[in-house]
Short mmCIF file of C-alpha atoms in Angstrom, two decimals:
data_model
loop_
_atom_site.label_atom_id
_atom_site.label_comp_id
_atom_site.label_asym_id
_atom_site.label_seq_id
_atom_site.Cartn_x
_atom_site.Cartn_y
_atom_site.Cartn_z
CA TYR A 1318 19.09 -43.91 4.24
CA LYS A 1319 17.87 -43.37 0.55
CA GLU A 1320 18.79 -40.45 -1.62
CA LYS A 1321 18.31 -39.80 -5.19
CA GLN A 1322 18.35 -36.92 -7.72
CA MET A 1323 15.24 -36.02 -9.75
CA ALA A 1324 15.29 -33.15 -12.24
CA GLY A 1325 18.03 -31.28 -10.29
CA ILE A 1326 16.36 -31.67 -6.91
CA GLN A 1327 17.82 -33.63 -4.09
CA ILE A 1328 15.19 -35.82 -2.45
CA ASP A 1329 15.87 -37.42 0.90
CA GLY A 1330 13.31 -40.26 1.32
CA VAL A 1331 14.14 -40.68 4.99
CA ASN A 1332 13.84 -37.30 6.15
CA ASN A 1333 11.32 -35.93 3.82
CA ILE A 1334 13.45 -32.78 2.79
CA ILE A 1335 11.31 -32.52 -0.31
CA LYS A 1336 8.55 -34.85 -0.72
CA PRO A 1337 6.34 -34.80 -3.79
CA ASP A 1338 2.83 -35.84 -3.25
CA GLY A 1339 0.54 -35.58 -6.35
CA SER A 1340 -0.15 -31.82 -6.85
CA ALA A 1341 1.44 -30.80 -3.45
CA MET A 1342 4.93 -30.78 -2.44
CA THR A 1343 6.19 -30.76 1.28
CA ILE A 1344 9.48 -28.87 1.87
CA GLY A 1345 11.01 -29.88 5.21
CA ALA A 1346 9.65 -31.62 8.16
CA SER A 1347 8.25 -30.29 11.54
CA GLY A 1348 10.78 -28.38 13.40
CA ASP A 1349 13.19 -28.18 10.44
CA THR A 1350 14.66 -24.77 9.20
CA VAL A 1351 14.44 -24.24 5.43
CA THR A 1352 17.50 -22.00 4.25
CA VAL A 1353 17.36 -20.01 1.02
CA ALA A 1354 21.09 -19.45 0.02
CA SER A 1355 22.55 -15.89 -0.10
CA GLY A 1356 21.93 -14.32 -3.35
CA ALA A 1357 18.91 -16.94 -4.21
CA LYS A 1358 15.47 -15.93 -4.32
CA ILE A 1359 12.02 -17.66 -4.25
CA ALA A 1360 10.22 -17.15 -7.73
CA PHE A 1361 6.48 -17.90 -8.52
CA ALA A 1362 5.32 -19.46 -11.46
CA ASP A 1363 2.65 -16.85 -12.24
CA GLY A 1364 5.13 -13.95 -11.95
CA GLY A 1365 7.03 -12.11 -9.12
CA ASP A 1366 9.28 -13.55 -6.32
CA ILE A 1367 9.85 -13.05 -2.68
CA SER A 1368 9.18 -9.22 -3.33
CA ARG A 1369 5.39 -10.25 -3.04
CA PHE A 1370 5.85 -9.89 0.83
CA MET A 1371 5.72 -6.09 0.74
CA VAL A 1372 5.28 -3.10 2.95
CA ASP A 1373 5.26 0.23 1.11
CA ARG A 1374 4.38 3.92 2.21
CA TRP A 1375 4.08 6.95 0.24
CA ARG A 1376 3.36 10.46 1.19
CA LEU A 1377 2.33 13.80 -0.11
CA THR A 1378 5.37 16.18 -0.07
CA THR A 1379 3.70 19.63 -0.64
CA SER A 1380 0.53 20.92 1.08
CA LEU A 1381 -2.57 20.77 -1.09
CA ALA A 1382 -5.16 23.53 -0.78
CA THR A 1383 -8.36 22.30 -2.36
CA SER A 1384 -12.09 21.39 -2.00
CA ASP A 1385 -11.85 18.43 -4.56
CA ALA A 1386 -8.76 16.39 -5.84
CA GLU A 1387 -9.76 13.32 -7.73
CA PRO A 1388 -7.13 12.04 -7.34
CA ILE A 1389 -4.13 13.38 -5.64
CA SER A 1390 -2.01 13.41 -8.59
CA SER A 1391 1.22 15.07 -7.93
CA ASN A 1392 3.99 15.74 -5.27
CA LEU A 1393 4.03 12.11 -4.17
CA GLU A 1394 6.96 10.14 -2.84
CA ARG A 1395 7.97 6.91 -1.25
CA ILE A 1396 8.99 7.92 2.26
CA ASP A 1397 12.67 8.06 2.89
CA ASP A 1398 13.64 10.53 5.81
CA TYR A 1399 12.08 11.62 8.88
CA GLY A 1400 13.52 14.98 9.68
CA SER A 1401 17.17 14.94 9.71
CA ASP A 1402 17.38 11.08 9.93
CA SER A 1403 18.45 10.39 6.43
CA GLY A 1404 16.96 7.03 5.34
CA VAL A 1405 15.47 5.82 8.43
CA ALA A 1406 11.84 5.89 7.07
CA GLY A 1407 12.78 3.98 3.96
CA ASN A 1408 14.70 1.40 5.81
CA ALA A 1409 11.58 0.33 7.58
CA LEU A 1410 9.94 -0.70 4.51
CA VAL A 1411 9.82 -4.38 3.34
CA ASN A 1412 10.40 -4.81 -0.53
CA ALA A 1413 8.66 -1.80 -1.49
CA GLY A 1414 7.28 -2.20 -4.95
CA MET A 1415 4.32 0.29 -5.58
CA THR A 1416 4.61 2.55 -8.57
CA GLN A 1417 2.48 5.59 -9.53
CA SER A 1418 1.65 7.90 -12.39
CA SER A 1419 -0.36 10.85 -11.91
CA GLY A 1420 -1.71 9.44 -8.65
CA VAL A 1421 -2.70 6.10 -10.05
CA PHE A 1422 -0.91 3.28 -8.19
CA THR A 1423 0.25 -0.01 -9.65
CA PHE A 1424 0.75 -3.23 -7.55
CA PRO A 1425 4.08 -5.10 -8.11
CA ALA A 1426 2.21 -8.54 -7.95
CA THR A 1427 -1.17 -10.13 -7.62
CA GLY A 1428 -2.53 -10.65 -4.18
CA LYS A 1429 -4.62 -9.51 -1.31
CA TYR A 1430 -3.58 -6.01 -0.09
CA HIS A 1431 -4.41 -3.95 2.91
CA ILE A 1432 -4.29 -0.25 2.12
CA LYS A 1433 -4.45 2.73 4.57
CA PHE A 1434 -4.90 6.40 3.84
CA MET A 1435 -4.58 9.21 6.42
CA THR A 1436 -4.35 13.11 6.32
CA ASN A 1437 -3.99 16.04 8.57
CA ALA A 1438 -5.94 19.07 7.29
CA ASN A 1439 -6.41 22.67 8.37
CA SER A 1440 -9.07 25.21 7.54
CA THR A 1441 -9.88 28.75 8.74
CA SER A 1442 -13.56 28.26 8.15
CA ASP A 1443 -16.24 25.71 9.39
CA GLU A 1444 -16.42 22.62 7.15
CA ARG A 1445 -19.37 20.60 7.22
CA TYR A 1446 -17.48 17.73 5.59
CA VAL A 1447 -13.89 16.83 4.93
CA GLY A 1448 -13.55 13.42 3.11
CA LEU A 1449 -11.04 10.74 2.17
CA PHE A 1450 -11.59 8.17 -0.51
CA ILE A 1451 -9.63 5.14 -1.64
CA ASN A 1452 -10.85 4.36 -5.05
CA GLN A 1453 -10.39 1.27 -6.99
CA THR A 1454 -10.61 0.29 -10.73
CA ILE A 1455 -10.64 -3.36 -12.18
CA ASN A 1456 -10.45 -2.28 -15.75
CA ASN A 1457 -7.54 0.04 -15.78
CA GLY A 1458 -9.28 3.27 -15.12
CA SER A 1459 -12.30 3.09 -17.37
CA ASN A 1460 -14.30 3.03 -14.18
CA TRP A 1461 -13.63 3.82 -10.72
CA TYR A 1462 -15.57 3.12 -7.51
CA SER A 1463 -14.89 3.84 -3.79
CA ALA A 1464 -13.50 1.18 -1.91
CA SER A 1465 -13.37 3.02 1.46
CA THR A 1466 -14.59 6.45 2.34
CA SER A 1467 -14.28 8.52 5.75
CA TYR A 1468 -15.69 11.95 6.64
CA SER A 1469 -15.13 14.18 9.29
CA SER A 1470 -15.85 18.10 10.04
CA ILE A 1471 -14.33 21.25 11.31
CA GLU A 1472 -16.44 23.32 13.70
CA ASP A 1473 -15.78 26.64 15.42
CA ALA A 1474 -12.75 27.15 13.07
CA HIS A 1475 -10.13 29.62 14.48
CA SER A 1476 -8.96 32.62 12.16
CA SER A 1477 -5.56 31.27 12.09
CA GLY A 1478 -6.82 27.65 11.13
CA THR A 1479 -8.17 24.59 12.86
CA TRP A 1480 -6.56 21.20 12.56
CA MET A 1481 -8.16 17.81 12.09
CA SER A 1482 -7.21 14.38 11.00
CA ILE A 1483 -8.91 11.56 9.00
CA PHE A 1484 -8.21 7.89 8.51
CA THR A 1485 -9.70 5.29 6.27
CA ASP A 1486 -8.59 1.76 5.09
CA ALA A 1487 -9.51 -0.90 2.48
CA TYR A 1488 -8.83 -4.57 1.55
CA ILE A 1489 -8.18 -4.97 -2.24
CA ASP A 1490 -7.96 -8.35 -4.09
CA VAL A 1491 -5.42 -7.63 -6.89
CA THR A 1492 -6.18 -10.41 -9.43
CA ASP A 1493 -4.62 -8.49 -12.39
CA THR A 1494 -1.94 -5.90 -12.03
CA SER A 1495 -2.69 -4.36 -15.14
CA ASN A 1496 -6.25 -3.60 -14.43
CA VAL A 1497 -6.55 -3.47 -10.77
CA LYS A 1498 -5.42 -0.13 -9.39
CA VAL A 1499 -6.08 2.42 -6.80
CA ARG A 1500 -5.95 6.09 -6.35
CA PHE A 1501 -6.63 8.56 -3.43
CA ASN A 1502 -9.09 11.35 -3.44
CA VAL A 1503 -9.84 14.30 -0.98
CA ASN A 1504 -12.73 16.79 -0.78
CA ALA A 1505 -14.24 19.27 1.52
CA GLU A 1506 -17.09 21.75 1.69
CA THR A 1507 -14.83 24.74 0.93
CA THR A 1508 -11.03 25.16 0.20
CA THR A 1509 -9.03 23.08 2.79
CA THR A 1510 -5.28 22.59 3.26
CA PHE A 1511 -4.23 18.99 3.24
CA TYR A 1512 -0.76 18.92 4.64
CA GLY A 1513 2.21 17.51 2.89
CA ASP A 1514 6.04 17.43 3.78
CA THR A 1515 9.19 15.81 2.65
CA ALA A 1516 10.15 14.67 6.22
CA ARG A 1517 6.78 14.02 7.90
CA ASP A 1518 3.87 11.77 6.98
CA TYR A 1519 0.86 14.37 7.38
CA THR A 1520 -0.94 12.93 4.30
CA ALA A 1521 0.30 9.22 3.62
CA MET A 1522 -0.76 5.94 2.02
CA THR A 1523 0.32 2.46 3.16
CA PHE A 1524 0.15 -0.76 1.20
CA THR A 1525 0.70 -4.13 2.78
CA ARG A 1526 0.41 -7.27 0.83
CA ILE A 1527 -1.12 -9.69 3.17
CA GLY A 1528 -1.73 -13.03 1.02
CA ASP A 1529 -2.19 -14.62 -2.26
CA THR A 1530 -5.42 -13.87 -4.30
#
């Protein structure tokens, strides 16, 4: 059995608990459980910590009647409650870290993200098109382009309103959190109501970090 200390790290030469090998380091052996002590966290040299592993979800809290919103810029909140069940929605999130200002969302860490955008809309008139857009910038808003687009339509609209739903998603490689950002746009042929609520996700955006950049 050999054991030695190197720069404050215990190295077990028999069981390879920590095994340096050139530029790579193996932590643990096959079948091992690696435990991070309570109150400790894993930090990354290029910024951020275990919060990189993230699922976050935001929603529109008040219905928006418009034919064009570029972007949805207000009445946005991180989900918290579903109906009278206080906190149940927020408790389902994992290290939620997205922030937004006037509808422009900033990522908490670099990485690859899966982004979903959905809405439920209503109109009293036929709509040849109702669209959703996930827009991305790589230069902090100097230019925007559509990372994902989805269109639908409303036909034979009822005088009291006809409902429809749309979904779109995109994969974004966030190489720089200061420059790579997203926003969410909606449009329609004529004024259409995109529903919002503080207790239901009628119009919502989901952010999932799925890997490193």
